[in-house]
Amino acid sequence: MEFRVPGLHITNRQKELYMQHRQQGGSQETSAAKAGISIRSGRRIEQPNQDSSIIDRHWRTREDPLEAVWQSELIVLLEREPSLTGTTLLEYLEDNYPGHYDQRILRTLQRRIKQWKAVHGPDKDVIFRQQAVMAQQGFSDFTHPDSVITIKGEEFRHLLYQFRLAYSGWRSVTVVQGGESYAALACGLQRALQQAGGSPAEHRTDSLSAARNNRQNVWTDAYQDLCTHYQMQPTRNNLGQSHENGIVECANGSLKRRLSQQLKLRGNHEFDSIESYQSFIDNVVSRLNRRSYSRFSEEKNALLPLPEHQAADYQTLHVKVTRSSTIEIRRVIYSVPSRLIGERIQVKLHHDKLMIYVGQQYVVTLSRVYPILGESRARSIDYKHIIRSLASKPQAFRYSQLRDDLLPNDNYRQLWKHADTHLLKREACKWMVTVLRLAYEYDIEKELGEDLLADTRDGKFATITELQDRFLRHNNPIEQAIPQHDLCSYDDLLSTIKGMDNYPYVGVPF
């Protein structure tokens, strides 16, 4: 029985199947049936030197559309500049031979150029695949997440720092705020080394400005000290050669794909805090590390031991507090407690916070703020730092440069707009400052803002006196009645003391 359909070519796969079955002892009839060809075709396949696939066709099946210009012009251009593309050469032909060449020959031109470069073009760079040595190299890189994350309803702008060991492929991922700063690098790297339980002999990055002064082509002092602290040799890949950092570059893609899938499975991108988001990432990374568990178990024992203490993962700055109770750090203005006015303070600048000291005495921690995309400056003002001073001169509120920043949220901004509309100027300022003072003194910022805004929607407007009465009445401590002793009880007490002859202090004047 013939199985071959007339007019169809026999594929190389059919030829392979036929010969496999024949080599396994099958008859020509059985092998042909299993390969879907005729018995006659099977016999022809078995004949020596009869494989039509090896016939070299040297004739053309259609007229060459580039015959007039290929040798005389296009090859000359390619020899002079091999990086020219098919699109560029087609535009050249369209400009020099109007009406003779169009987009229909683009694919032909691209194939012809590709073939010419393979035969006559310049040598290409060779990628020399490296053999990973146990505990030798660790790689660091930053990447932008593909998914938008929100913390308590607000978009959270951040980067993901990833560290990966070359031998085992074990990785650690840390959420960092701001850019690719030294503080972010030091925080993520030290966290990774603590999780790994040791450090590799060499640490590699790309051309991070946080680690290297690229103008002078030297490592920064802070990064050099960090690597020395962990007994690691700092190295970097050559400029523009991202494949040299491929151990971690390719891992960025797999990480972001896995995070995207887990967020879809979770059903939302909302988190209560940065800590809960970091915990989510740690769970995802833990699953990825299961693939390298056995190799990491071997490599972990070969890592260098960690030092007793961690290195500093911050930069130290010294600034003076202005008379406005503010400081400026990295183009961001921060408010600080007013008692620091005039002091020269020490600021330990982390990627996510500022720790403030007077001398060696810790004072306060502030959340670090970064300018939003498209702006070069930002402010972080906390009304609690200066509200008591403002309460003594409330009229300064209206034209203060920090006025809008002093209002903690949208509820208070709407309250100020309502007060400024319905009250006299002086009364509006005094009312708003009183509200902020009460929010601070009684720690009821959220509740007070919501309650007062609800009152204004109902057409009510609490006066300053009503506000003070409400909170003084509800927050003053309850007075406890102290009973007055009867005077006779003192006579009883004195008579008791006189009867204590052996009491050592009886008779001693008080």
Coordinates of C-alpha atoms in Angstrom, one line a residue:
M1 CA 0.0 0.0 0.0
E2 CA 1.3 3.4 -1.0
F3 CA 1.1 6.1 1.7
R4 CA 2.8 9.0 -0.1
V5 CA 0.5 11.7 -1.4
P6 CA 1.5 12.8 -5.0
G7 CA 2.9 16.2 -5.3
L8 CA 4.3 16.5 -1.7
H9 CA 8.1 16.5 -1.1
I10 CA 9.6 14.0 1.3
T11 CA 11.0 15.9 4.3
N12 CA 14.4 15.2 6.0
R13 CA 12.5 14.1 9.1
Q14 CA 10.7 11.4 7.1
K15 CA 14.0 10.2 5.7
E16 CA 15.4 10.0 9.2
L17 CA 12.4 8.1 10.5
Y18 CA 12.6 5.6 7.6
M19 CA 16.3 4.9 8.2
Q20 CA 15.8 4.6 11.9
H21 CA 13.2 1.9 11.5
R22 CA 15.3 0.1 8.9
Q23 CA 18.4 0.1 11.2
Q24 CA 16.2 -1.4 14.0
G25 CA 15.4 -4.3 11.7
G26 CA 12.1 -3.2 10.1
S27 CA 11.2 -4.1 6.6
Q28 CA 11.0 -1.6 3.8
E29 CA 7.3 -1.8 3.8
T30 CA 6.9 -1.3 7.5
S31 CA 9.6 1.4 7.7
A32 CA 8.0 3.3 4.8
A33 CA 4.5 3.1 6.4
K34 CA 5.8 4.4 9.7
A35 CA 7.6 7.3 8.0
G36 CA 4.6 8.1 5.8
I37 CA 6.2 7.6 2.5
S38 CA 5.9 5.1 -0.3
I39 CA 7.9 1.9 -0.6
R40 CA 9.5 3.2 -3.9
S41 CA 10.6 6.3 -2.1
G42 CA 12.2 4.1 0.6
R43 CA 14.1 2.1 -1.9
R44 CA 15.4 5.4 -3.5
I45 CA 16.5 6.7 -0.1
E46 CA 18.6 3.6 0.5
Q47 CA 20.4 3.9 -2.9
P48 CA 23.9 5.5 -2.5
N49 CA 24.4 9.1 -3.6
Q50 CA 20.7 9.6 -4.4
D51 CA 19.8 12.1 -1.6
S52 CA 18.4 15.0 -3.5
S53 CA 18.9 17.3 -0.4
I54 CA 22.6 17.4 -1.1
I55 CA 22.3 18.6 -4.6
D56 CA 23.8 22.1 -4.9
R57 CA 21.5 24.2 -7.0
H58 CA 23.6 26.7 -8.9
W59 CA 20.9 28.3 -11.1
R60 CA 18.4 31.1 -10.2
T61 CA 14.7 30.6 -10.2
R62 CA 13.9 34.3 -10.9
E63 CA 15.7 37.4 -12.1
D64 CA 18.1 39.1 -9.7
P65 CA 16.6 42.5 -8.8
L66 CA 20.0 43.7 -7.5
E67 CA 22.2 42.5 -10.3
A68 CA 22.9 46.0 -11.7
V69 CA 24.1 47.5 -8.4
W70 CA 25.2 44.7 -6.1
Q71 CA 28.8 44.3 -7.3
S72 CA 29.4 47.8 -8.6
E73 CA 28.0 49.9 -5.7
L74 CA 26.6 48.0 -2.8
I75 CA 29.6 45.8 -2.1
V76 CA 31.8 48.9 -2.4
L77 CA 29.8 50.6 0.3
L78 CA 29.8 47.5 2.6
E79 CA 33.5 47.1 2.2
R80 CA 34.0 50.7 3.3
E81 CA 31.5 50.4 6.2
P82 CA 30.3 46.9 7.0
S83 CA 27.8 48.1 9.7
L84 CA 25.5 49.5 7.0
T85 CA 22.0 47.9 7.2
G86 CA 19.6 46.8 4.5
T87 CA 17.2 49.6 5.2
T88 CA 20.0 52.2 4.8
L89 CA 21.2 50.7 1.5
L90 CA 17.6 50.6 0.2
E91 CA 17.2 54.3 1.0
Y92 CA 20.5 54.9 -0.9
L93 CA 19.1 53.1 -3.9
E94 CA 15.8 54.9 -3.7
D95 CA 17.6 58.3 -3.7
N96 CA 20.0 57.4 -6.5
Y97 CA 17.6 55.4 -8.7
P98 CA 14.1 56.8 -8.3
G99 CA 11.4 54.5 -9.4
H100 CA 13.6 51.4 -9.8
Y101 CA 13.8 50.1 -6.3
D102 CA 11.1 49.9 -3.5
Q103 CA 10.3 48.1 -0.3
R104 CA 9.6 44.8 -2.1
I105 CA 13.3 44.1 -2.4
L106 CA 14.1 44.9 1.3
R107 CA 14.1 41.3 2.5
T108 CA 16.2 40.2 -0.5
L109 CA 18.7 43.0 0.2
Q110 CA 18.9 42.1 3.9
R111 CA 19.5 38.4 3.1
R112 CA 22.2 39.3 0.6
I113 CA 23.9 41.6 3.1
K114 CA 23.8 38.9 5.8
Q115 CA 25.3 36.3 3.5
W116 CA 28.0 38.7 2.4
K117 CA 29.0 39.6 6.0
A118 CA 29.2 35.9 6.9
V119 CA 31.6 35.2 4.0
H120 CA 33.5 38.5 3.5
G121 CA 32.6 40.7 6.6
P122 CA 34.9 41.5 9.5
D123 CA 35.5 39.2 12.4
K124 CA 33.1 39.4 15.3
D125 CA 33.7 39.5 19.0
V126 CA 33.9 36.1 20.5
I127 CA 32.2 35.4 23.9
F128 CA 34.6 33.2 26.0
R129 CA 32.3 31.4 28.4
Q130 CA 33.9 31.3 31.9
Q131 CA 34.1 28.4 34.3
A132 CA 32.7 29.4 37.7
V133 CA 35.0 28.7 40.6
M134 CA 33.5 27.9 44.0
A135 CA 33.4 30.9 46.4
Q136 CA 35.4 33.0 43.9
Q137 CA 32.9 35.6 42.6
G138 CA 29.8 37.5 43.7
F139 CA 28.0 39.9 41.4
S140 CA 25.9 42.9 42.2
D141 CA 23.4 44.9 40.1
F142 CA 20.4 47.2 40.5
T143 CA 17.2 46.8 38.4
H144 CA 13.9 48.6 38.1
P145 CA 10.8 46.4 38.9
D146 CA 8.4 45.9 36.1
S147 CA 5.3 46.0 38.4
V148 CA 3.9 49.1 40.1
I149 CA 3.9 48.6 43.9
T150 CA 1.8 50.6 46.3
I151 CA 2.3 51.1 50.0
K152 CA -0.9 52.1 51.8
G153 CA -2.4 53.3 48.6
E154 CA 0.5 55.4 47.4
E155 CA 2.9 54.4 44.6
F156 CA 6.2 53.2 46.0
R157 CA 9.2 54.2 43.8
H158 CA 12.1 51.9 44.4
L159 CA 14.9 49.7 43.0
L160 CA 15.7 46.1 43.5
Y161 CA 19.3 45.3 44.5
Q162 CA 20.4 41.8 43.6
F163 CA 23.5 39.9 44.7
R164 CA 24.3 36.5 43.1
L165 CA 27.1 34.0 43.6
A166 CA 28.6 32.8 40.3
Y167 CA 29.2 29.2 41.2
S168 CA 25.9 28.2 42.8
G169 CA 23.6 30.8 41.4
W170 CA 22.3 31.6 44.9
R171 CA 20.8 35.1 45.1
S172 CA 19.6 37.7 47.5
V173 CA 17.3 40.7 46.7
T174 CA 16.8 43.8 48.8
V175 CA 14.4 46.7 48.3
V176 CA 16.2 50.0 48.1
Q177 CA 14.9 53.5 47.8
G178 CA 16.4 56.3 45.7
G179 CA 19.0 55.6 43.1
E180 CA 22.1 53.4 42.9
S181 CA 23.8 55.1 45.8
Y182 CA 26.6 53.8 48.0
A183 CA 24.2 53.5 50.9
A184 CA 21.9 51.3 48.9
L185 CA 24.8 49.2 47.6
A186 CA 26.3 48.7 51.1
C187 CA 23.0 47.9 52.7
G188 CA 22.0 45.3 50.0
L189 CA 25.5 43.7 49.8
Q190 CA 25.9 43.3 53.6
R191 CA 22.4 41.9 53.9
A192 CA 23.2 39.4 51.2
L193 CA 26.5 38.4 52.8
Q194 CA 24.8 37.9 56.2
Q195 CA 22.2 35.7 54.5
A196 CA 24.9 33.7 52.7
G197 CA 26.9 33.2 55.9
G198 CA 30.2 34.3 54.2
S199 CA 31.8 36.4 51.5
P200 CA 33.4 35.4 48.1
A201 CA 37.0 36.3 47.2
E202 CA 35.9 38.8 44.6
H203 CA 33.0 41.2 44.2
R204 CA 32.0 42.4 40.7
T205 CA 29.8 45.3 39.6
D206 CA 29.2 47.3 36.5
S207 CA 30.4 50.9 36.4
L208 CA 28.5 52.1 39.4
S209 CA 29.2 55.6 40.4
A210 CA 28.5 54.5 44.0
A211 CA 31.5 52.2 43.8
R212 CA 33.9 53.9 41.3
N213 CA 34.9 57.4 40.3
N214 CA 34.7 56.8 36.6
R215 CA 36.4 60.2 35.7
Q216 CA 39.5 59.4 37.7
N217 CA 39.1 55.6 37.1
V218 CA 39.5 54.7 40.8
W219 CA 37.4 53.1 43.5
T220 CA 35.7 55.4 45.9
D221 CA 37.2 55.3 49.4
A222 CA 34.0 54.1 51.0
Y223 CA 33.5 51.2 48.6
Q224 CA 37.2 50.2 48.9
D225 CA 36.9 50.1 52.7
L226 CA 33.7 48.1 52.4
C227 CA 35.4 45.4 50.3
T228 CA 38.5 45.4 52.5
H229 CA 36.2 44.9 55.5
Y230 CA 34.9 41.7 54.0
Q231 CA 38.2 40.5 52.4
M232 CA 36.8 40.9 48.9
Q233 CA 38.7 42.1 45.8
P234 CA 36.7 44.8 44.0
T235 CA 36.4 44.3 40.2
R236 CA 34.1 45.6 37.5
N237 CA 33.3 44.7 33.9
N238 CA 34.6 46.7 31.0
L239 CA 32.5 49.8 29.9
G240 CA 29.7 48.8 27.5
Q241 CA 30.3 45.1 28.0
S242 CA 27.2 44.1 30.0
H243 CA 27.6 40.4 29.1
E244 CA 30.6 40.4 31.5
N245 CA 28.1 40.9 34.3
G246 CA 25.8 38.3 32.8
I247 CA 25.6 36.2 35.9
V248 CA 23.4 38.8 37.6
E249 CA 22.0 40.6 34.5
C250 CA 20.2 37.5 33.3
A251 CA 19.0 36.8 36.8
N252 CA 17.3 40.2 36.8
G253 CA 14.9 39.0 34.1
S254 CA 14.0 35.7 35.8
L255 CA 13.5 37.6 39.1
K256 CA 11.1 40.2 37.6
R257 CA 9.1 37.5 35.7
R258 CA 8.7 35.5 38.9
L259 CA 7.7 38.6 40.9
S260 CA 5.1 39.5 38.2
Q261 CA 3.6 36.1 38.3
Q262 CA 3.4 36.0 42.1
L263 CA 1.8 39.4 42.2
K264 CA -0.9 38.3 39.7
L265 CA -1.5 35.1 41.8
R266 CA -1.7 37.3 44.9
G267 CA -4.4 39.4 43.2
N268 CA -3.1 42.9 44.0
H269 CA 0.1 45.0 44.3
E270 CA -0.8 46.7 47.6
F271 CA 1.3 46.3 50.8
D272 CA 0.9 47.6 54.3
S273 CA 4.5 48.5 54.7
I274 CA 7.9 48.3 53.1
E275 CA 8.8 45.4 55.5
S276 CA 5.8 43.3 54.3
Y277 CA 6.8 44.0 50.7
Q278 CA 10.4 42.9 51.5
S279 CA 9.0 39.7 53.1
F280 CA 7.0 39.0 50.0
I281 CA 10.2 39.3 47.8
D282 CA 12.2 37.1 50.2
N283 CA 9.6 34.3 49.8
V284 CA 9.9 34.5 46.0
V285 CA 13.7 34.5 46.1
S286 CA 13.7 31.6 48.5
R287 CA 11.8 29.5 46.0
L288 CA 14.2 30.5 43.2
N289 CA 17.1 29.5 45.5
R290 CA 15.7 26.0 45.8
R291 CA 17.2 25.2 42.3
S292 CA 20.7 25.9 43.6
Y293 CA 20.4 24.4 47.0
S294 CA 22.9 21.5 46.5
R295 CA 25.6 23.7 44.9
F296 CA 25.1 26.5 47.4
S297 CA 25.5 24.0 50.3
E298 CA 28.9 23.2 48.8
E299 CA 29.9 26.8 48.1
K300 CA 28.7 28.1 51.5
N301 CA 31.4 26.0 53.3
A302 CA 34.1 27.6 51.1
L303 CA 33.1 31.2 51.6
L304 CA 35.3 33.5 53.6
P305 CA 34.2 34.0 57.2
L306 CA 32.4 37.2 58.0
P307 CA 33.9 39.9 60.3
E308 CA 32.4 40.3 63.8
H309 CA 30.8 43.7 63.0
Q310 CA 29.2 45.1 59.9
A311 CA 30.7 48.0 58.0
A312 CA 28.9 51.4 57.8
D313 CA 26.1 51.3 55.2
Y314 CA 25.7 55.1 55.3
Q315 CA 27.4 58.3 54.5
T316 CA 28.2 60.8 57.3
L317 CA 27.4 64.5 56.6
H318 CA 27.8 67.6 58.9
V319 CA 25.3 70.4 58.4
K320 CA 24.1 73.4 60.4
V321 CA 20.4 73.8 61.3
T322 CA 18.9 77.0 59.9
R323 CA 16.8 79.5 61.9
S324 CA 13.8 78.0 60.1
S325 CA 14.5 74.7 61.8
T326 CA 15.5 73.0 58.5
I327 CA 18.5 71.3 56.9
E328 CA 19.2 70.5 53.3
I329 CA 20.5 67.1 52.2
R330 CA 20.9 66.0 48.6
R331 CA 18.6 68.8 47.2
V332 CA 15.9 67.9 49.8
I333 CA 14.8 70.2 52.6
Y334 CA 14.0 68.5 55.9
S335 CA 12.5 70.0 59.1
V336 CA 14.1 69.0 62.4
P337 CA 13.0 69.7 66.0
S338 CA 13.3 73.4 66.7
R339 CA 15.6 72.8 69.7
L340 CA 18.4 72.0 67.2
I341 CA 18.3 75.5 65.6
G342 CA 21.9 76.8 65.3
E343 CA 23.5 73.5 66.1
R344 CA 25.9 71.8 63.8
I345 CA 24.6 68.2 63.6
Q346 CA 25.9 64.9 62.2
V347 CA 23.7 63.2 59.7
K348 CA 24.1 59.5 58.9
L349 CA 22.6 59.2 55.5
H350 CA 21.1 55.8 54.7
H351 CA 19.2 54.9 51.5
D352 CA 15.9 55.1 53.4
K353 CA 16.4 57.3 56.4
L354 CA 18.5 60.0 58.1
M355 CA 19.8 59.5 61.6
I356 CA 20.6 62.7 63.3
Y357 CA 23.2 63.2 66.1
V358 CA 24.5 66.1 68.2
G359 CA 28.0 65.1 68.8
Q360 CA 27.7 61.4 69.6
Q361 CA 24.2 61.8 71.1
Y362 CA 21.3 60.4 69.0
V363 CA 18.4 62.8 68.5
V364 CA 15.9 61.7 65.9
T365 CA 15.4 59.6 62.7
L366 CA 13.8 61.0 59.6
S367 CA 12.4 59.1 56.6
R368 CA 14.5 59.9 53.5
V369 CA 12.7 61.6 50.6
Y370 CA 13.7 61.8 47.0
P371 CA 12.6 64.4 44.3
I372 CA 9.8 63.0 42.2
L373 CA 10.5 62.3 38.5
G374 CA 11.0 65.4 36.5
E375 CA 11.8 67.7 39.5
S376 CA 15.2 68.5 41.0
R377 CA 14.2 69.4 44.5
A378 CA 11.8 68.2 47.3
R379 CA 10.7 68.9 50.8
S380 CA 10.0 66.8 53.9
I381 CA 8.3 69.0 56.5
D382 CA 6.8 67.7 59.8
Y383 CA 4.6 70.3 61.5
K384 CA 5.3 68.5 64.8
H385 CA 8.8 69.9 64.8
I386 CA 7.8 73.5 64.8
I387 CA 4.1 73.7 65.8
R388 CA 4.7 75.1 69.3
S389 CA 6.7 78.0 67.9
L390 CA 4.1 78.6 65.3
A391 CA 1.3 78.6 67.9
S392 CA 2.9 81.6 69.5
K393 CA 2.8 83.6 66.2
P394 CA 0.0 82.0 64.1
Q395 CA -0.2 84.8 61.6
A396 CA 3.2 83.6 60.1
F397 CA 1.3 80.6 58.8
R398 CA -0.4 82.4 55.8
Y399 CA 2.7 83.5 53.9
S400 CA 5.2 80.9 55.2
Q401 CA 7.2 79.3 52.4
L402 CA 6.5 76.0 54.1
R403 CA 2.8 76.5 54.6
D404 CA 1.5 73.8 52.2
D405 CA 4.1 71.4 53.5
L406 CA 3.0 71.9 57.1
L407 CA -0.4 70.5 56.4
P408 CA 0.0 66.8 56.9
N409 CA -2.5 65.4 54.4
D410 CA -5.4 66.3 52.0
N411 CA -7.9 66.5 54.8
Y412 CA -6.0 69.3 56.4
R413 CA -5.5 71.1 53.1
Q414 CA -9.3 71.1 52.6
L415 CA -9.8 72.4 56.1
W416 CA -7.4 75.3 55.5
K417 CA -9.2 76.1 52.2
H418 CA -12.6 76.1 54.1
A419 CA -11.2 78.2 57.0
D420 CA -9.6 80.7 54.6
T421 CA -12.9 81.1 52.7
H422 CA -15.3 81.5 55.7
L423 CA -13.2 83.3 58.3
L424 CA -11.3 86.5 58.5
K425 CA -7.6 86.3 57.5
R426 CA -6.3 86.6 61.1
E427 CA -9.0 84.2 62.5
A428 CA -8.3 81.6 59.7
C429 CA -4.6 81.4 60.5
K430 CA -5.3 81.2 64.2
W431 CA -7.9 78.5 63.7
M432 CA -5.7 76.3 61.5
V433 CA -2.7 76.6 63.8
T434 CA -4.9 75.6 66.7
V435 CA -6.1 72.6 64.9
L436 CA -2.5 71.5 64.2
R437 CA -1.6 72.1 67.8
L438 CA -4.4 70.0 69.1
A439 CA -3.6 67.2 66.6
Y440 CA 0.0 67.2 67.9
E441 CA -0.6 67.6 71.6
Y442 CA -3.3 64.8 71.8
D443 CA -1.8 62.6 69.0
I444 CA -5.1 62.6 67.1
E445 CA -4.0 63.8 63.7
K446 CA -6.0 61.4 61.6
E447 CA -9.2 61.4 63.7
L448 CA -9.3 65.2 64.2
G449 CA -8.8 65.8 60.4
E450 CA -11.6 63.4 59.5
D451 CA -14.0 64.7 62.2
L452 CA -13.6 68.3 61.3
L453 CA -13.9 67.7 57.6
A454 CA -17.1 65.8 58.2
D455 CA -18.4 68.7 60.2
T456 CA -17.7 71.2 57.4
R457 CA -19.5 69.0 54.9
D458 CA -22.6 69.1 57.2
G459 CA -22.4 72.9 57.3
K460 CA -20.9 73.1 60.8
F461 CA -17.8 75.0 61.7
A462 CA -16.3 74.6 65.2
T463 CA -14.9 77.7 66.7
I464 CA -11.5 77.8 68.5
T465 CA -13.3 77.9 71.8
E466 CA -15.5 75.0 71.0
L467 CA -12.4 73.0 69.8
Q468 CA -10.6 73.8 73.0
D469 CA -13.6 73.0 75.2
R470 CA -14.1 69.7 73.5
F471 CA -10.6 68.4 74.0
L472 CA -10.0 69.9 77.4
R473 CA -13.2 68.3 78.6
H474 CA -12.4 64.9 77.2
N475 CA -8.7 64.8 78.0
N476 CA -8.3 66.5 81.4
P477 CA -7.6 63.9 84.1
I478 CA -10.4 63.0 86.4
E479 CA -10.0 64.8 89.8
Q480 CA -10.1 62.3 92.6
A481 CA -11.6 63.5 95.9
I482 CA -9.2 63.2 98.9
P483 CA -11.1 62.6 102.2
Q484 CA -10.2 65.0 105.1
H485 CA -9.2 63.2 108.3
D486 CA -10.9 64.0 111.6
L487 CA -8.8 66.1 114.0
C488 CA -9.4 63.5 116.7
S489 CA -7.3 61.0 114.8
Y490 CA -4.2 63.2 115.3
D491 CA -4.8 63.0 119.1
D492 CA -4.9 59.3 118.9
L493 CA -1.7 59.2 116.9
L494 CA 0.1 61.4 119.4
S495 CA -1.0 59.3 122.3
T496 CA 0.2 56.2 120.6
I497 CA 3.7 57.7 120.0
K498 CA 4.0 58.8 123.7
G499 CA 3.3 55.2 124.7
M500 CA 6.3 54.0 122.7
D501 CA 9.0 54.4 125.3
N502 CA 11.5 52.2 123.4
Y503 CA 11.0 54.1 120.1
P504 CA 14.5 55.5 119.3
Y505 CA 13.2 58.8 118.0
V506 CA 10.7 59.6 120.7
G507 CA 11.6 63.0 122.3
V508 CA 13.7 64.1 119.4
P509 CA 12.4 67.4 118.1
F510 CA 11.4 67.4 114.5

